[in-house]
């Protein structure tokens, strides 16, 4: 069995806990009640530094979304990857408004991290109003998706999007992450 401890830094849907304190808490819990369970950290991990940190926090490995979402093999539309390459973590927002407006019935405790665009600029902070207007933009959002209109269609990305500066192969991402993590762990903390 495996459990993913996903911090709020992750792209897409998530709850309210941050990766750095959440992973060790889950690791301690699993050590007590289910030591055979594999723990994977997620949220904000895009390079070997993040992988090394996840391992140091007590995880057995990591789930990496945004970095793999932007690889050559991913089916992500090129225009979304181009937006990601020019973005920083500060360009992401978490909101429940987008799901409500699209008519997607996610439980209220889970918000959605995406790159800010015109739609989020209009609706972040207006979550209660969006909930009352549930599904109001479902049709126009679907039309915008068909047109590839990224002013309306959200680009799902985590806060680690600021580390995405190219569109490499998935193999090169794995190789560089592992090599960097191994070197950092072998070196230890900076003096």
mmCIF file of C-alpha atoms in Angstrom:
data_model
loop_
_atom_site.group_PDB
_atom_site.id
_atom_site.type_symbol
_atom_site.label_atom_id
_atom_site.label_comp_id
_atom_site.label_asym_id
_atom_site.label_seq_id
_atom_site.Cartn_x
_atom_site.Cartn_y
_atom_site.Cartn_z
ATOM 1 C CA UNK A 1 0.000 0.000 0.000
ATOM 2 C CA UNK A 2 1.066 3.579 -0.590
ATOM 3 C CA UNK A 3 -0.151 6.943 0.651
ATOM 4 C CA UNK A 4 0.488 10.312 -0.968
ATOM 5 C CA UNK A 5 0.877 13.240 1.420
ATOM 6 C CA UNK A 6 0.104 16.163 -0.873
ATOM 7 C CA UNK A 7 0.757 19.690 0.250
ATOM 8 C CA UNK A 8 -1.169 22.736 -0.824
ATOM 9 C CA UNK A 9 1.727 23.775 -3.087
ATOM 10 C CA UNK A 10 0.581 21.152 -5.585
ATOM 11 C CA UNK A 11 -1.238 22.036 -8.764
ATOM 12 C CA UNK A 12 -4.804 20.923 -9.201
ATOM 13 C CA UNK A 13 -7.075 19.958 -6.336
ATOM 14 C CA UNK A 14 -5.849 19.863 -2.766
ATOM 15 C CA UNK A 15 -6.609 20.684 0.810
ATOM 16 C CA UNK A 16 -5.010 23.161 3.206
ATOM 17 C CA UNK A 17 -1.800 21.549 4.568
ATOM 18 C CA UNK A 18 1.705 22.515 3.393
ATOM 19 C CA UNK A 19 4.145 19.837 2.279
ATOM 20 C CA UNK A 20 6.994 20.674 4.676
ATOM 21 C CA UNK A 21 5.111 20.004 7.958
ATOM 22 C CA UNK A 22 2.562 17.555 6.549
ATOM 23 C CA UNK A 23 4.940 14.876 5.230
ATOM 24 C CA UNK A 24 6.803 14.322 8.543
ATOM 25 C CA UNK A 25 3.505 14.189 10.415
ATOM 26 C CA UNK A 26 2.223 11.496 8.058
ATOM 27 C CA UNK A 27 5.590 9.682 8.234
ATOM 28 C CA UNK A 28 5.403 9.593 12.046
ATOM 29 C CA UNK A 29 1.808 8.371 11.913
ATOM 30 C CA UNK A 30 2.617 5.604 9.443
ATOM 31 C CA UNK A 31 5.661 4.526 11.485
ATOM 32 C CA UNK A 32 3.293 3.910 14.413
ATOM 33 C CA UNK A 33 0.301 2.320 12.701
ATOM 34 C CA UNK A 34 1.443 0.933 9.345
ATOM 35 C CA UNK A 35 5.225 0.869 8.908
ATOM 36 C CA UNK A 36 4.998 -1.214 5.724
ATOM 37 C CA UNK A 37 3.021 1.513 3.935
ATOM 38 C CA UNK A 38 5.008 3.479 1.359
ATOM 39 C CA UNK A 39 4.817 7.248 1.807
ATOM 40 C CA UNK A 40 5.090 9.532 -1.213
ATOM 41 C CA UNK A 41 5.395 13.301 -0.850
ATOM 42 C CA UNK A 42 3.699 15.628 -3.338
ATOM 43 C CA UNK A 43 3.344 19.346 -3.750
ATOM 44 C CA UNK A 44 6.055 21.684 -4.958
ATOM 45 C CA UNK A 45 8.545 19.001 -6.020
ATOM 46 C CA UNK A 46 10.128 19.667 -9.410
ATOM 47 C CA UNK A 47 13.851 18.927 -9.113
ATOM 48 C CA UNK A 48 16.429 16.990 -7.132
ATOM 49 C CA UNK A 49 16.329 19.499 -4.293
ATOM 50 C CA UNK A 50 12.640 18.789 -3.809
ATOM 51 C CA UNK A 51 13.176 15.035 -4.041
ATOM 52 C CA UNK A 52 16.016 15.175 -1.497
ATOM 53 C CA UNK A 53 13.850 17.288 0.805
ATOM 54 C CA UNK A 54 10.963 14.811 0.503
ATOM 55 C CA UNK A 55 13.265 11.954 1.460
ATOM 56 C CA UNK A 56 14.648 13.932 4.407
ATOM 57 C CA UNK A 57 11.093 14.642 5.567
ATOM 58 C CA UNK A 58 10.499 10.891 5.839
ATOM 59 C CA UNK A 59 8.934 10.064 2.470
ATOM 60 C CA UNK A 60 9.984 7.002 0.482
ATOM 61 C CA UNK A 61 9.651 8.890 -2.787
ATOM 62 C CA UNK A 62 7.790 11.692 -4.478
ATOM 63 C CA UNK A 63 4.896 12.300 -6.815
ATOM 64 C CA UNK A 64 5.914 14.923 -9.344
ATOM 65 C CA UNK A 65 3.158 16.609 -11.326
ATOM 66 C CA UNK A 66 3.977 19.999 -12.813
ATOM 67 C CA UNK A 67 7.497 19.043 -13.915
ATOM 68 C CA UNK A 68 6.252 15.921 -15.753
ATOM 69 C CA UNK A 69 3.158 17.741 -17.039
ATOM 70 C CA UNK A 70 5.577 19.979 -18.951
ATOM 71 C CA UNK A 71 7.734 17.262 -20.557
ATOM 72 C CA UNK A 72 7.829 16.442 -24.258
ATOM 73 C CA UNK A 73 5.873 13.218 -23.778
ATOM 74 C CA UNK A 74 3.023 14.879 -21.885
ATOM 75 C CA UNK A 75 -0.193 15.576 -23.771
ATOM 76 C CA UNK A 76 -0.342 19.065 -22.287
ATOM 77 C CA UNK A 77 -1.207 21.664 -24.938
ATOM 78 C CA UNK A 78 1.968 23.531 -25.988
ATOM 79 C CA UNK A 79 0.370 26.919 -25.242
ATOM 80 C CA UNK A 80 -0.142 25.860 -21.613
ATOM 81 C CA UNK A 81 3.472 24.751 -21.311
ATOM 82 C CA UNK A 82 4.614 28.078 -22.772
ATOM 83 C CA UNK A 83 2.568 29.899 -20.117
ATOM 84 C CA UNK A 84 4.161 27.724 -17.453
ATOM 85 C CA UNK A 85 7.695 28.352 -18.715
ATOM 86 C CA UNK A 86 7.208 32.087 -18.247
ATOM 87 C CA UNK A 87 5.516 31.832 -14.842
ATOM 88 C CA UNK A 88 6.590 31.838 -11.222
ATOM 89 C CA UNK A 89 4.935 30.339 -8.164
ATOM 90 C CA UNK A 90 3.484 33.777 -7.474
ATOM 91 C CA UNK A 91 1.473 33.432 -10.687
ATOM 92 C CA UNK A 92 -0.591 30.582 -9.216
ATOM 93 C CA UNK A 93 -3.802 30.885 -7.233
ATOM 94 C CA UNK A 94 -5.968 28.488 -5.222
ATOM 95 C CA UNK A 95 -9.719 28.826 -5.475
ATOM 96 C CA UNK A 96 -12.962 26.872 -5.390
ATOM 97 C CA UNK A 97 -14.635 29.341 -7.748
ATOM 98 C CA UNK A 98 -13.465 27.714 -10.988
ATOM 99 C CA UNK A 99 -14.945 24.308 -10.144
ATOM 100 C CA UNK A 100 -18.215 25.885 -9.039
ATOM 101 C CA UNK A 101 -18.547 27.977 -12.194
ATOM 102 C CA UNK A 102 -17.749 24.955 -14.388
ATOM 103 C CA UNK A 103 -20.294 22.859 -12.500
ATOM 104 C CA UNK A 104 -17.668 20.454 -11.116
ATOM 105 C CA UNK A 105 -18.934 19.136 -7.752
ATOM 106 C CA UNK A 106 -15.684 18.951 -5.737
ATOM 107 C CA UNK A 107 -16.119 18.935 -1.954
ATOM 108 C CA UNK A 108 -15.759 22.459 -0.552
ATOM 109 C CA UNK A 109 -12.610 21.709 1.464
ATOM 110 C CA UNK A 110 -10.630 21.137 -1.746
ATOM 111 C CA UNK A 111 -9.503 24.143 -3.709
ATOM 112 C CA UNK A 112 -7.896 24.155 -7.139
ATOM 113 C CA UNK A 113 -4.357 25.548 -7.843
ATOM 114 C CA UNK A 114 -3.953 26.990 -11.334
ATOM 115 C CA UNK A 115 -2.039 29.718 -13.123
ATOM 116 C CA UNK A 116 -3.878 33.007 -12.816
ATOM 117 C CA UNK A 117 -5.721 34.206 -15.917
ATOM 118 C CA UNK A 118 -8.604 36.548 -16.699
ATOM 119 C CA UNK A 119 -11.167 34.125 -15.267
ATOM 120 C CA UNK A 120 -9.330 33.733 -11.967
ATOM 121 C CA UNK A 121 -8.678 37.482 -11.823
ATOM 122 C CA UNK A 122 -12.450 37.972 -12.012
ATOM 123 C CA UNK A 123 -13.438 35.241 -9.536
ATOM 124 C CA UNK A 124 -10.758 34.651 -6.892
ATOM 125 C CA UNK A 125 -12.213 36.111 -3.711
ATOM 126 C CA UNK A 126 -15.759 35.595 -4.953
ATOM 127 C CA UNK A 127 -16.022 31.887 -4.075
ATOM 128 C CA UNK A 128 -19.381 32.221 -2.279
ATOM 129 C CA UNK A 129 -20.876 33.968 -5.302
ATOM 130 C CA UNK A 130 -19.447 31.289 -7.615
ATOM 131 C CA UNK A 131 -20.972 28.573 -5.404
ATOM 132 C CA UNK A 132 -24.388 30.254 -5.701
ATOM 133 C CA UNK A 133 -23.908 30.384 -9.499
ATOM 134 C CA UNK A 134 -22.899 26.702 -9.704
ATOM 135 C CA UNK A 135 -22.433 25.660 -13.325
ATOM 136 C CA UNK A 136 -23.112 29.156 -14.697
ATOM 137 C CA UNK A 137 -20.059 29.097 -16.971
ATOM 138 C CA UNK A 138 -20.093 25.392 -17.897
ATOM 139 C CA UNK A 139 -21.089 25.981 -21.515
ATOM 140 C CA UNK A 140 -18.880 28.999 -22.156
ATOM 141 C CA UNK A 141 -15.957 27.267 -20.430
ATOM 142 C CA UNK A 142 -16.372 24.220 -22.694
ATOM 143 C CA UNK A 143 -16.456 26.527 -25.734
ATOM 144 C CA UNK A 144 -13.290 28.298 -24.515
ATOM 145 C CA UNK A 145 -11.584 24.921 -24.067
ATOM 146 C CA UNK A 146 -12.479 23.965 -27.652
ATOM 147 C CA UNK A 147 -10.973 27.254 -28.869
ATOM 148 C CA UNK A 148 -7.891 26.933 -26.635
ATOM 149 C CA UNK A 149 -8.673 30.278 -24.990
ATOM 150 C CA UNK A 150 -6.259 30.436 -22.051
ATOM 151 C CA UNK A 151 -7.782 33.685 -20.826
ATOM 152 C CA UNK A 152 -10.730 31.533 -19.708
ATOM 153 C CA UNK A 153 -9.408 27.957 -19.550
ATOM 154 C CA UNK A 154 -7.198 27.436 -16.523
ATOM 155 C CA UNK A 155 -3.704 26.002 -16.726
ATOM 156 C CA UNK A 156 -3.232 23.600 -13.826
ATOM 157 C CA UNK A 157 0.212 24.025 -12.259
ATOM 158 C CA UNK A 158 1.776 23.893 -8.820
ATOM 159 C CA UNK A 159 3.848 26.543 -7.086
ATOM 160 C CA UNK A 160 6.964 24.812 -8.420
ATOM 161 C CA UNK A 161 6.047 26.148 -11.882
ATOM 162 C CA UNK A 162 8.787 28.734 -11.384
ATOM 163 C CA UNK A 163 11.297 25.883 -11.731
ATOM 164 C CA UNK A 164 9.926 24.908 -15.153
ATOM 165 C CA UNK A 165 12.085 26.654 -17.742
ATOM 166 C CA UNK A 166 12.070 24.157 -20.613
ATOM 167 C CA UNK A 167 10.249 21.153 -22.064
ATOM 168 C CA UNK A 168 12.685 18.248 -21.623
ATOM 169 C CA UNK A 169 12.018 14.531 -21.960
ATOM 170 C CA UNK A 170 10.588 12.676 -18.990
ATOM 171 C CA UNK A 171 13.703 10.501 -18.955
ATOM 172 C CA UNK A 172 15.971 13.518 -18.573
ATOM 173 C CA UNK A 173 13.797 14.856 -15.742
ATOM 174 C CA UNK A 174 14.077 11.568 -13.838
ATOM 175 C CA UNK A 175 17.806 11.286 -14.445
ATOM 176 C CA UNK A 176 18.565 14.860 -13.384
ATOM 177 C CA UNK A 177 16.282 14.706 -10.328
ATOM 178 C CA UNK A 178 17.849 11.499 -9.067
ATOM 179 C CA UNK A 179 21.426 12.654 -9.723
ATOM 180 C CA UNK A 180 20.843 15.999 -8.007
ATOM 181 C CA UNK A 181 19.097 14.398 -5.017
ATOM 182 C CA UNK A 182 21.858 11.818 -4.601
ATOM 183 C CA UNK A 183 24.558 14.507 -4.744
ATOM 184 C CA UNK A 184 22.763 16.697 -2.215
ATOM 185 C CA UNK A 185 22.154 13.845 0.211
ATOM 186 C CA UNK A 186 25.796 12.674 -0.088
ATOM 187 C CA UNK A 187 27.099 16.219 0.434
ATOM 188 C CA UNK A 188 24.935 16.912 3.451
ATOM 189 C CA UNK A 189 24.050 20.368 4.729
ATOM 190 C CA UNK A 190 26.100 23.386 3.694
ATOM 191 C CA UNK A 191 28.633 24.494 6.251
#
